[in-house]
Amino acid sequence: MTAKTSDTNTKVARVIRKYDLDGMGANLETAWTGKSGERTSLRNLADEFNEAVLEAALREANVSSVSVNVSSTYDALQSESRSSKMRVRRHLEREEIDVDELTGDFVTHQAIHTYLTEEREANFPGPSDDMAERKIETIEKLEGRVSAVAETAISSLANADELDDDGYDVLVDVRAVCPYCGADLPVGELIRQGGCGCGDKSEATDE
């Protein structure tokens, strides 16, 4: 798959060109802004985008969907289980798929945010009545901003030969850790589910 030349330079735009994901940009914008109904979070959009990349790579390699299930394969590649990851990696390599190149083309939710706001100039709709969603959106915007600043710094340093490469993926993940049960969750997920679910913390406080 050869990327077409273009003035756009975010990772998401490059991957869209590389895998010929026509219409993906418009779909991402529609889902994020909620133009067609309910909004989709940046994290879910990143997962959907990466699954589309995986599906395109399988299609390019003429791999049947019967042989490889896209969703379960993607979950395994993202899993913390080394055995699951290696099993799927070996399967894909037998199908002559460069797994390192493939996973290197996966994107983060911050990359999705940068693409939507900087390349498509998408604007998030006005404040909703849902305070929780407004807070989550604020956090995600800040994560995207920090990620963009860090990527620019890496690129500048690499161009000045003060860094060995500019191809690093920058991850900015604001998380919350429960002091009672030790649950470790992204703040957005914590807010959406109303807590970590470990029970009434007031009981632990009173003890």
Coordinates of N, CA and C in Angstrom, one line a residue:
M1 N 0.8 -1.2 0.0 CA 0.0 0.0 0.0 C 0.9 1.2 0.0
T2 N 0.8 2.1 -1.0 CA 1.6 3.2 -1.1 C 0.8 4.5 -0.8
A3 N 1.3 5.3 0.1 CA 0.6 6.5 0.5 C 0.7 7.5 -0.6
K4 N -0.4 8.2 -0.9 CA -0.5 9.3 -1.9 C 0.1 10.5 -1.3
T5 N 0.7 11.4 -2.1 CA 1.2 12.6 -1.6 C 0.0 13.6 -1.3
S6 N 0.2 14.4 -0.3 CA -0.8 15.3 0.2 C -0.2 16.3 1.1
D7 N -0.9 17.5 1.2 CA -0.4 18.5 2.2 C -0.7 18.1 3.6
T8 N -1.7 17.2 3.8 CA -2.1 16.8 5.2 C -1.0 16.0 5.8
N9 N -0.7 16.1 7.1 CA 0.4 15.4 7.6 C 0.2 14.8 9.0
T10 N -1.1 14.8 9.5 CA -1.3 14.1 10.8 C -1.2 12.6 10.5
K11 N -1.0 11.8 11.6 CA -0.9 10.4 11.4 C -2.2 9.8 10.9
V12 N -3.3 10.2 11.4 CA -4.6 9.7 10.9 C -4.7 9.9 9.4
A13 N -4.4 11.1 8.9 CA -4.6 11.4 7.5 C -3.6 10.5 6.7
R14 N -2.4 10.3 7.2 CA -1.5 9.4 6.4 C -2.0 8.0 6.4
V15 N -2.5 7.5 7.5 CA -3.0 6.1 7.5 C -4.2 6.0 6.6
I16 N -5.1 7.0 6.6 CA -6.3 6.9 5.7 C -5.8 6.8 4.3
R17 N -4.8 7.6 3.9 CA -4.3 7.5 2.5 C -3.6 6.1 2.2
K18 N -2.9 5.7 3.2 CA -2.1 4.5 3.0 C -3.0 3.3 2.7
Y19 N -4.1 3.2 3.5 CA -5.0 2.0 3.4 C -6.3 2.3 2.6
D20 N -6.3 3.5 1.9 CA -7.4 3.8 1.0 C -8.7 3.7 1.7
L21 N -8.8 4.3 2.9 CA -10.0 4.3 3.7 C -10.9 5.5 3.3
D22 N -11.4 5.4 2.1 CA -12.2 6.5 1.6 C -13.5 6.7 2.5
G23 N -13.8 7.9 2.8 CA -14.9 8.3 3.5 C -14.7 8.2 5.0
M24 N -13.6 7.7 5.5 CA -13.3 7.5 6.9 C -13.3 8.8 7.6
G25 N -12.7 9.8 7.0 CA -12.6 11.1 7.7 C -14.0 11.7 8.0
A26 N -14.9 11.7 7.0 CA -16.2 12.2 7.2 C -17.0 11.4 8.2
N27 N -16.8 10.1 8.2 CA -17.5 9.2 9.2 C -17.0 9.6 10.6
L28 N -15.7 9.8 10.8 CA -15.2 10.1 12.1 C -15.8 11.4 12.6
E29 N -15.8 12.4 11.7 CA -16.3 13.7 12.1 C -17.8 13.6 12.5
T30 N -18.6 12.9 11.7 CA -20.0 12.8 11.9 C -20.3 12.1 13.3
A31 N -19.5 11.0 13.5 CA -19.7 10.3 14.8 C -19.2 11.1 16.0
W32 N -18.1 11.9 15.9 CA -17.6 12.7 17.0 C -18.5 13.8 17.3
T33 N -19.0 14.5 16.3 CA -19.8 15.7 16.5 C -21.3 15.4 16.8
G34 N -21.7 14.1 16.5 CA -23.1 13.7 16.8 C -24.0 14.2 15.8
K35 N -23.6 14.5 14.5 CA -24.4 15.1 13.5 C -25.5 14.1 13.1
S36 N -25.3 12.8 13.3 CA -26.3 11.8 12.9 C -27.0 11.2 14.0
G37 N -26.8 11.8 15.2 CA -27.5 11.3 16.4 C -26.5 11.3 17.6
E38 N -26.4 10.1 18.2 CA -25.6 10.0 19.4 C -24.1 10.1 19.1
R39 N -23.4 10.8 20.0 CA -21.9 11.0 19.8 C -21.2 9.7 20.1
T40 N -20.0 9.6 19.5 CA -19.1 8.5 19.8 C -17.8 9.1 20.4
S41 N -17.4 8.5 21.5 CA -16.2 9.0 22.1 C -14.9 8.9 21.3
L42 N -13.9 9.7 21.6 CA -12.7 9.6 20.8 C -12.0 8.2 21.0
R43 N -12.1 7.6 22.2 CA -11.5 6.3 22.4 C -12.2 5.3 21.5
N44 N -13.5 5.3 21.5 CA -14.2 4.3 20.6 C -13.9 4.6 19.2
L45 N -13.8 5.8 18.8 CA -13.5 6.1 17.4 C -12.1 5.6 17.0
A46 N -11.1 5.7 18.0 CA -9.8 5.2 17.7 C -9.8 3.6 17.5
D47 N -10.6 3.0 18.3 CA -10.7 1.5 18.2 C -11.4 1.1 16.9
E48 N -12.4 1.9 16.5 CA -13.1 1.6 15.2 C -12.2 1.9 14.0
F49 N -11.4 2.9 14.1 CA -10.5 3.3 13.1 C -9.4 2.2 12.9
N50 N -8.9 1.7 14.1 CA -7.8 0.7 14.0 C -8.3 -0.6 13.5
E51 N -9.6 -0.9 13.8 CA -10.2 -2.2 13.3 C -10.3 -2.0 11.7
A52 N -10.7 -0.8 11.3 CA -10.8 -0.6 9.8 C -9.4 -0.8 9.2
V53 N -8.4 -0.3 9.8 CA -7.0 -0.5 9.3 C -6.7 -2.0 9.2
L54 N -6.9 -2.7 10.3 CA -6.7 -4.1 10.3 C -7.5 -4.9 9.2
E55 N -8.7 -4.5 9.0 CA -9.6 -5.1 8.0 C -9.0 -4.8 6.6
A56 N -8.5 -3.6 6.4 CA -7.9 -3.2 5.1 C -6.7 -4.0 4.8
A57 N -5.8 -4.2 5.9 CA -4.6 -5.0 5.7 C -4.9 -6.4 5.4
L58 N -5.9 -7.0 6.0 CA -6.3 -8.4 5.8 C -6.9 -8.5 4.3
R59 N -7.6 -7.5 3.9 CA -8.2 -7.5 2.6 C -7.0 -7.4 1.5
E60 N -6.1 -6.6 1.8 CA -4.9 -6.4 0.9 C -4.1 -7.7 0.8
A61 N -4.1 -8.5 1.9 CA -3.4 -9.8 1.9 C -4.3 -10.9 1.4
N62 N -5.5 -10.6 1.0 CA -6.4 -11.6 0.5 C -6.7 -12.7 1.6
V63 N -6.9 -12.2 2.9 CA -7.2 -13.1 4.0 C -8.7 -13.0 4.2
S64 N -9.3 -14.2 4.2 CA -10.7 -14.3 4.4 C -11.2 -13.9 5.8
S65 N -12.3 -13.3 5.9 CA -12.9 -12.9 7.3 C -13.2 -14.2 8.1
V66 N -13.4 -15.3 7.3 CA -13.7 -16.6 8.0 C -12.4 -17.0 8.7
S67 N -11.2 -16.8 8.1 CA -10.0 -17.2 8.7 C -9.5 -16.3 9.9
V68 N -9.8 -15.0 9.8 CA -9.4 -14.1 10.8 C -10.6 -13.2 11.2
N69 N -11.0 -13.2 12.4 CA -12.1 -12.3 12.9 C -11.4 -11.0 13.3
V70 N -11.9 -9.9 12.6 CA -11.3 -8.6 12.8 C -11.3 -8.1 14.3
S71 N -12.5 -8.1 14.9 CA -12.6 -7.6 16.3 C -11.8 -8.4 17.3
S72 N -11.9 -9.7 17.2 CA -11.2 -10.5 18.2 C -9.7 -10.4 18.0
T73 N -9.2 -10.3 16.7 CA -7.8 -10.2 16.4 C -7.3 -8.8 16.9
Y74 N -8.0 -7.8 16.7 CA -7.6 -6.5 17.2 C -7.5 -6.5 18.7
D75 N -8.6 -7.0 19.4 CA -8.5 -7.1 20.8 C -7.3 -7.9 21.3
A76 N -6.9 -8.9 20.7 CA -5.8 -9.7 21.1 C -4.5 -8.9 20.9
L77 N -4.4 -8.2 19.8 CA -3.2 -7.3 19.5 C -3.1 -6.2 20.6
Q78 N -4.2 -5.8 21.1 CA -4.1 -4.7 22.1 C -4.1 -5.3 23.6
S79 N -4.2 -6.6 23.7 CA -4.3 -7.3 25.0 C -3.0 -7.2 25.7
E80 N -3.1 -7.2 27.1 CA -1.9 -7.3 27.9 C -1.4 -8.7 28.0
S81 N -2.2 -9.6 27.5 CA -1.8 -11.0 27.6 C -0.7 -11.3 26.5
R82 N 0.5 -11.6 26.9 CA 1.6 -11.9 25.9 C 1.3 -13.1 25.1
S83 N 0.7 -14.1 25.7 CA 0.4 -15.4 24.9 C -0.6 -15.1 23.8
S84 N -1.7 -14.4 24.2 CA -2.7 -14.1 23.2 C -2.2 -13.2 22.0
K85 N -1.4 -12.3 22.4 CA -0.8 -11.4 21.4 C 0.2 -12.1 20.5
M86 N 1.0 -13.0 21.0 CA 1.9 -13.8 20.2 C 1.2 -14.8 19.3
R87 N 0.1 -15.4 19.8 CA -0.6 -16.3 19.0 C -1.2 -15.7 17.8
V88 N -1.8 -14.5 18.0 CA -2.4 -13.8 16.9 C -1.3 -13.2 15.9
R89 N -0.2 -12.8 16.5 CA 0.9 -12.3 15.7 C 1.4 -13.4 14.8
R90 N 1.6 -14.6 15.3 CA 2.1 -15.7 14.4 C 1.1 -16.0 13.3
H91 N -0.2 -16.0 13.7 CA -1.2 -16.3 12.7 C -1.2 -15.2 11.5
L92 N -1.1 -14.0 11.9 CA -1.0 -12.9 10.9 C 0.3 -13.0 10.0
E93 N 1.4 -13.3 10.7 CA 2.6 -13.5 10.0 C 2.6 -14.6 9.0
R94 N 1.8 -15.7 9.3 CA 1.7 -16.8 8.4 C 0.9 -16.3 7.1
E95 N 0.0 -15.3 7.3 CA -0.7 -14.8 6.2 C 0.1 -13.7 5.5
E96 N 1.4 -13.6 5.8 CA 2.3 -12.6 5.2 C 2.0 -11.2 5.5
I97 N 1.5 -10.9 6.7 CA 1.2 -9.5 7.1 C 2.3 -9.1 8.0
D98 N 2.8 -7.9 7.8 CA 3.9 -7.3 8.6 C 3.2 -6.7 9.8
V99 N 3.2 -7.5 10.9 CA 2.5 -7.1 12.1 C 3.1 -5.8 12.8
D100 N 4.4 -5.6 12.7 CA 5.0 -4.4 13.3 C 4.5 -3.2 12.5
E101 N 4.5 -3.3 11.2 CA 4.0 -2.2 10.4 C 2.6 -1.9 10.6
L102 N 1.8 -3.0 10.7 CA 0.3 -2.8 11.0 C 0.0 -2.1 12.3
T103 N 0.6 -2.7 13.4 CA 0.3 -2.1 14.7 C 0.9 -0.7 14.8
G104 N 2.0 -0.4 14.0 CA 2.6 0.9 14.0 C 1.6 2.0 13.4
D105 N 0.7 1.5 12.6 CA -0.3 2.3 11.9 C -1.6 2.5 12.8
F106 N -1.7 1.8 13.9 CA -2.8 2.0 14.8 C -2.6 3.4 15.4
V107 N -3.8 4.1 15.7 CA -3.7 5.4 16.2 C -4.4 5.5 17.6
T108 N -4.0 6.6 18.4 CA -4.6 6.8 19.7 C -5.8 7.8 19.6
H109 N -6.5 7.9 20.7 CA -7.7 8.8 20.6 C -7.2 10.3 20.5
Q110 N -5.9 10.5 21.0 CA -5.4 11.9 20.9 C -5.2 12.2 19.4
A111 N -4.7 11.2 18.6 CA -4.4 11.4 17.2 C -5.7 11.6 16.5
I112 N -6.8 11.0 16.9 CA -8.1 11.2 16.2 C -8.5 12.6 16.5
H113 N -8.3 13.1 17.7 CA -8.7 14.5 18.1 C -7.9 15.5 17.3
T114 N -6.6 15.3 17.1 CA -5.8 16.2 16.4 C -6.2 16.2 14.9
Y115 N -6.5 15.1 14.3 CA -7.0 15.0 13.0 C -8.3 15.8 12.8
L116 N -9.2 15.5 13.7 CA -10.6 16.1 13.5 C -10.5 17.7 13.7
T117 N -9.8 18.1 14.6 CA -9.8 19.6 14.9 C -8.8 20.4 14.0
E118 N -7.7 19.8 13.7 CA -6.7 20.5 12.9 C -6.8 20.3 11.4
E119 N -7.1 19.1 11.0 CA -7.2 18.9 9.5 C -8.6 19.1 9.0
R120 N -9.6 18.6 9.7 CA -11.0 18.7 9.2 C -11.7 20.0 9.8
E121 N -10.9 20.6 10.8 CA -11.5 21.8 11.5 C -12.9 21.6 12.0
A122 N -13.1 20.4 12.6 CA -14.4 20.0 13.1 C -14.5 20.7 14.5
N123 N -15.7 21.2 14.7 CA -16.0 21.9 16.0 C -17.0 21.0 16.8
F124 N -16.6 20.8 18.0 CA -17.6 20.1 18.9 C -18.8 21.0 19.1
P125 N -20.0 20.4 19.1 CA -21.2 21.2 19.2 C -21.3 21.9 20.6
G126 N -22.1 22.8 20.7 CA -22.3 23.6 21.9 C -22.5 22.8 23.1
P127 N -22.4 23.4 24.3 CA -22.5 22.7 25.6 C -23.8 21.9 25.7
S128 N -23.7 20.7 26.1 CA -24.9 19.9 26.3 C -25.4 20.1 27.7
D129 N -26.6 19.5 28.0 CA -27.1 19.6 29.4 C -26.5 18.6 30.3
D130 N -25.6 17.7 29.7 CA -25.0 16.6 30.4 C -23.7 17.1 31.0
M131 N -23.6 17.4 32.3 CA -22.4 17.9 32.9 C -21.2 16.9 32.7
A132 N -21.5 15.7 32.9 CA -20.5 14.6 32.9 C -19.8 14.6 31.5
E133 N -20.6 14.7 30.4 CA -20.0 14.6 29.1 C -19.2 15.9 28.8
R134 N -19.7 17.0 29.3 CA -18.9 18.3 29.1 C -17.6 18.2 29.8
K135 N -17.5 17.6 31.0 CA -16.3 17.5 31.7 C -15.3 16.5 31.0
I136 N -15.9 15.4 30.5 CA -15.1 14.4 29.7 C -14.5 15.1 28.5
E137 N -15.3 15.8 27.8 CA -14.9 16.5 26.6 C -13.7 17.5 26.8
T138 N -13.8 18.2 28.0 CA -12.8 19.1 28.3 C -11.5 18.4 28.6
I139 N -11.5 17.3 29.3 CA -10.4 16.5 29.5 C -9.8 15.9 28.2
E140 N -10.6 15.4 27.3 CA -10.1 14.9 26.1 C -9.5 15.9 25.2
K141 N -10.0 17.1 25.2 CA -9.4 18.2 24.5 C -8.0 18.6 25.0
L142 N -7.9 18.6 26.3 CA -6.6 18.9 26.9 C -5.6 17.8 26.6
E143 N -6.1 16.5 26.7 CA -5.2 15.4 26.3 C -4.7 15.6 24.9
G144 N -5.6 15.9 24.0 CA -5.2 16.1 22.6 C -4.3 17.2 22.4
R145 N -4.4 18.3 23.2 CA -3.6 19.5 23.1 C -2.1 19.1 23.5
V146 N -2.1 18.4 24.7 CA -0.8 18.0 25.2 C -0.1 17.1 24.2
S147 N -0.8 16.2 23.6 CA -0.3 15.2 22.7 C 0.3 16.0 21.5
A148 N -0.5 17.0 20.9 CA 0.0 17.7 19.8 C 1.3 18.5 20.1
V149 N 1.3 19.1 21.3 CA 2.5 19.9 21.6 C 3.7 18.9 21.7
A150 N 3.5 17.7 22.3 CA 4.6 16.8 22.5 C 5.1 16.3 21.1
E151 N 4.2 16.0 20.2 CA 4.5 15.5 18.9 C 5.3 16.6 18.1
T152 N 4.9 17.8 18.3 CA 5.6 18.9 17.6 C 7.0 19.0 18.1
A153 N 7.2 18.9 19.5 CA 8.5 19.0 20.1 C 9.4 17.9 19.6
I154 N 8.9 16.7 19.5 CA 9.7 15.5 19.1 C 10.1 15.7 17.6
S155 N 9.2 16.2 16.8 CA 9.5 16.4 15.4 C 10.6 17.5 15.2
S156 N 10.5 18.6 16.0 CA 11.4 19.7 15.9 C 12.8 19.2 16.4
L157 N 12.9 18.4 17.4 CA 14.1 17.9 18.0 C 14.8 16.9 17.0
A158 N 13.9 16.1 16.4 CA 14.5 15.2 15.4 C 15.0 15.9 14.2
N159 N 14.4 16.9 13.7 CA 14.8 17.7 12.6 C 16.2 18.4 12.9
A160 N 16.4 18.7 14.2 CA 17.6 19.4 14.6 C 18.7 18.4 15.0
D161 N 18.4 17.1 14.8 CA 19.4 16.0 15.1 C 19.7 15.9 16.6
E162 N 18.7 16.3 17.4 CA 18.8 16.2 18.8 C 18.0 15.0 19.3
L163 N 17.4 14.3 18.4 CA 16.6 13.1 18.7 C 16.7 12.1 17.6
D164 N 16.8 10.8 17.9 CA 17.1 9.9 16.8 C 16.0 9.6 15.8
D165 N 14.8 10.0 16.1 CA 13.7 9.7 15.2 C 12.5 10.6 15.5
D166 N 11.6 10.8 14.6 CA 10.4 11.5 14.9 C 9.1 10.7 14.8
G167 N 9.3 9.3 14.7 CA 8.2 8.5 14.5 C 7.6 7.9 15.7
Y168 N 7.8 8.5 16.9 CA 7.3 8.0 18.1 C 5.8 8.3 18.3
D169 N 5.0 7.4 18.9 CA 3.6 7.6 19.2 C 3.6 8.2 20.6
V170 N 2.9 9.3 20.7 CA 2.8 10.0 22.0 C 1.5 9.6 22.7
L171 N 1.6 9.1 23.9 CA 0.4 8.7 24.6 C 0.1 9.6 25.8
V172 N -1.0 10.2 25.9 CA -1.4 11.1 27.0 C -2.7 10.5 27.6
D173 N -2.6 9.9 28.7 CA -3.8 9.2 29.3 C -4.0 9.6 30.7
V174 N -5.0 10.4 31.0 CA -5.3 10.8 32.4 C -6.1 9.8 33.0
R175 N -5.6 9.2 34.1 CA -6.3 8.1 34.8 C -6.6 8.4 36.3
A176 N -7.5 7.7 36.8 CA -7.9 7.9 38.2 C -7.7 6.5 38.9
V177 N -7.1 6.5 40.1 CA -6.8 5.3 40.9 C -7.6 5.4 42.2
C178 N -8.5 4.4 42.4 CA -9.2 4.3 43.6 C -8.3 3.9 44.8
P179 N -8.4 4.7 45.9 CA -7.5 4.4 47.0 C -8.0 3.2 47.9
Y180 N -9.2 2.8 47.6 CA -9.8 1.7 48.4 C -9.6 0.3 47.7
C181 N -9.9 0.2 46.4 CA -9.8 -1.1 45.7 C -8.7 -1.2 44.7
G182 N -8.1 0.0 44.5 CA -6.9 0.0 43.6 C -7.3 0.0 42.1
A183 N -8.6 0.2 41.8 CA -9.0 0.2 40.4 C -8.3 1.4 39.7
D184 N -7.9 1.1 38.5 CA -7.1 2.1 37.7 C -7.8 2.3 36.4
L185 N -8.5 3.5 36.2 CA -9.4 3.7 35.0 C -9.1 5.0 34.4
P186 N -9.3 5.1 33.0 CA -9.2 6.4 32.4 C -10.3 7.3 33.0
V187 N -10.0 8.6 33.3 CA -11.0 9.4 33.9 C -12.3 9.5 33.2
G188 N -12.3 9.5 31.9 CA -13.6 9.5 31.2 C -14.4 8.3 31.4
E189 N -13.8 7.2 31.5 CA -14.5 5.9 31.8 C -15.1 5.9 33.2
L190 N -14.3 6.4 34.1 CA -14.7 6.5 35.5 C -15.9 7.4 35.6
I191 N -15.9 8.5 35.0 CA -17.1 9.5 35.0 C -18.3 8.8 34.4
R192 N -18.1 8.2 33.2 CA -19.3 7.7 32.5 C -20.0 6.5 33.3
Q193 N -19.2 5.7 34.0 CA -19.8 4.6 34.7 C -20.1 5.0 36.2
G194 N -19.9 6.2 36.6 CA -20.3 6.7 37.9 C -19.4 6.2 39.0
G195 N -18.2 5.9 38.8 CA -17.2 5.4 39.8 C -16.6 4.1 39.4
C196 N -15.8 3.6 40.3 CA -15.1 2.3 40.0 C -16.0 1.1 40.4
G197 N -17.0 1.3 41.2 CA -17.9 0.2 41.5 C -17.5 -0.7 42.6
C198 N -16.6 -0.2 43.5 CA -16.1 -1.0 44.6 C -17.0 -1.0 45.8
G199 N -18.1 -0.2 45.8 CA -18.9 -0.2 47.0 C -19.0 1.2 47.6
D200 N -19.6 1.2 48.8 CA -19.8 2.5 49.5 C -18.5 2.8 50.2
K201 N -17.8 3.9 49.7 CA -16.5 4.3 50.3 C -16.7 4.9 51.6
S202 N -17.9 5.4 51.9 CA -18.1 6.0 53.2 C -17.9 5.0 54.3
E203 N -18.2 3.7 54.0 CA -18.1 2.7 55.1 C -16.6 2.5 55.4
A204 N -15.8 2.6 54.3 CA -14.3 2.4 54.6 C -13.8 3.6 55.3
T205 N -14.3 4.8 55.0 CA -13.9 6.0 55.7 C -14.2 6.0 57.2
D206 N -15.4 5.5 57.5 CA -15.9 5.5 58.9 C -15.1 4.5 59.8
E207 N -14.5 3.5 59.1 CA -13.9 2.4 59.9 C -12.6 2.9 60.6

